[in-house]
Tab-separated table of C-alpha atoms in Angstrom:
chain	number	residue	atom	x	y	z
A	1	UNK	CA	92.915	126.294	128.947
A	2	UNK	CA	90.955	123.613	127.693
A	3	UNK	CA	91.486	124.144	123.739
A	4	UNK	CA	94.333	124.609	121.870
A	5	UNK	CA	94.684	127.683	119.835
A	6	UNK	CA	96.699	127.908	116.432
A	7	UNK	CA	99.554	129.871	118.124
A	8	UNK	CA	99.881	126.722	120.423
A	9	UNK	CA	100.352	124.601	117.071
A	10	UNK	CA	102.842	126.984	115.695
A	11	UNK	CA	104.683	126.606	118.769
A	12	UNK	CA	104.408	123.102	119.256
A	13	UNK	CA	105.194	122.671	114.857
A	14	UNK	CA	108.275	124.589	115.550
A	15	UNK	CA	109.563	122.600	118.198
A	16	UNK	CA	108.856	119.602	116.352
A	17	UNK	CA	111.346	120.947	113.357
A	18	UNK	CA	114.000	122.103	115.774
A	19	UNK	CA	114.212	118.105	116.966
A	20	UNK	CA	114.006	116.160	114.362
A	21	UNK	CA	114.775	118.400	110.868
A	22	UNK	CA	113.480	118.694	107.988
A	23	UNK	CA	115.162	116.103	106.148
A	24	UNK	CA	113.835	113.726	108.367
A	25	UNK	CA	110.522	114.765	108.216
A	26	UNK	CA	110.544	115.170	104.633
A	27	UNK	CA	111.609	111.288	104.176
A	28	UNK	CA	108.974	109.959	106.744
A	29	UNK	CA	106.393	111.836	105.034
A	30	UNK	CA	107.910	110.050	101.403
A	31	UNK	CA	107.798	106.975	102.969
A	32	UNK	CA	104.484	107.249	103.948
A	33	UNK	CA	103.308	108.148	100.673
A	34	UNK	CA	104.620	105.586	99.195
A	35	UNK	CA	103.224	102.657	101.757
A	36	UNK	CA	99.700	104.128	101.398
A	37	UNK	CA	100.273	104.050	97.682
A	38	UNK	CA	101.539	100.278	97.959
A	39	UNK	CA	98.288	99.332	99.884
A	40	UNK	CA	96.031	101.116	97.882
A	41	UNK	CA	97.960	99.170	94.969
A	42	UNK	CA	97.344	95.625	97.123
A	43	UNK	CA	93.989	96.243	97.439
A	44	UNK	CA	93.289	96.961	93.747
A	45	UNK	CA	94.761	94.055	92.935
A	46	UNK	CA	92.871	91.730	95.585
A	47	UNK	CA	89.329	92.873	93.811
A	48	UNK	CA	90.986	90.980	90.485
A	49	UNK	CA	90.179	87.074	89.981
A	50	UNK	CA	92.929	84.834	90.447
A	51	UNK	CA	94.127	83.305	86.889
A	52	UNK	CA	93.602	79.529	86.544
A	53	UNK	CA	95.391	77.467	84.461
A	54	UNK	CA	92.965	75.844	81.457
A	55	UNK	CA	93.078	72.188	80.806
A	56	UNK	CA	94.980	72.731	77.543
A	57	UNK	CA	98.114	74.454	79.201
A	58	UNK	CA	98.276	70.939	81.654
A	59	UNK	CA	100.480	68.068	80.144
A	60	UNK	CA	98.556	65.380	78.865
A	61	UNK	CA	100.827	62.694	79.510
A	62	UNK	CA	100.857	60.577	82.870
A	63	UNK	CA	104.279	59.552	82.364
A	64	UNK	CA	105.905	63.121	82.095
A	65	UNK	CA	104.184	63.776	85.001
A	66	UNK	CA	105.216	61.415	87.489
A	67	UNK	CA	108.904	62.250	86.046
A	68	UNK	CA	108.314	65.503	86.932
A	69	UNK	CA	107.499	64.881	89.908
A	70	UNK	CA	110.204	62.383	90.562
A	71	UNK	CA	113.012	64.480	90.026
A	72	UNK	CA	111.493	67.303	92.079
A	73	UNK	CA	111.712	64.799	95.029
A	74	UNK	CA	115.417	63.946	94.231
A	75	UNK	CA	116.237	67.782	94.973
């Protein structure tokens, strides 16, 4: 009584498709694919350096940037 033996998981899978379908089960088990690809994506992408931006690519001029900034305020 203590153990469960594979007819008691038939039983218990067919139950299990008699509630809730096959369709449903089918798009859980997508959706689940698909956020345990997404992580797995996320945590490739963590490993990578963040890109910094190089002196050359900042403006040179103080003037444009305090305009800049200016009309970023006035927004």
């Amino acid at each position: 009584m203590g153990s469960m033996s594979l007819w008691h998981w038939v039983v218990v899978l067919v139950i299990v498709l008699l509630v809730f379908g096959t369709k449903k089960l089918t798009s859980g088990a997508k959706d689940l694919g698909s956020a345990v690809k997404e992580f797995k994506k996320g945590m490739r992408d963590e490993d990578k350096p963040t890109a910094h931006l190089s002196d050359e690519s900042r403006p040179q001029d103080p003037t444009t940037t305090s305009q800049n900034e200016h009309e970023r305020d006035r927004r």
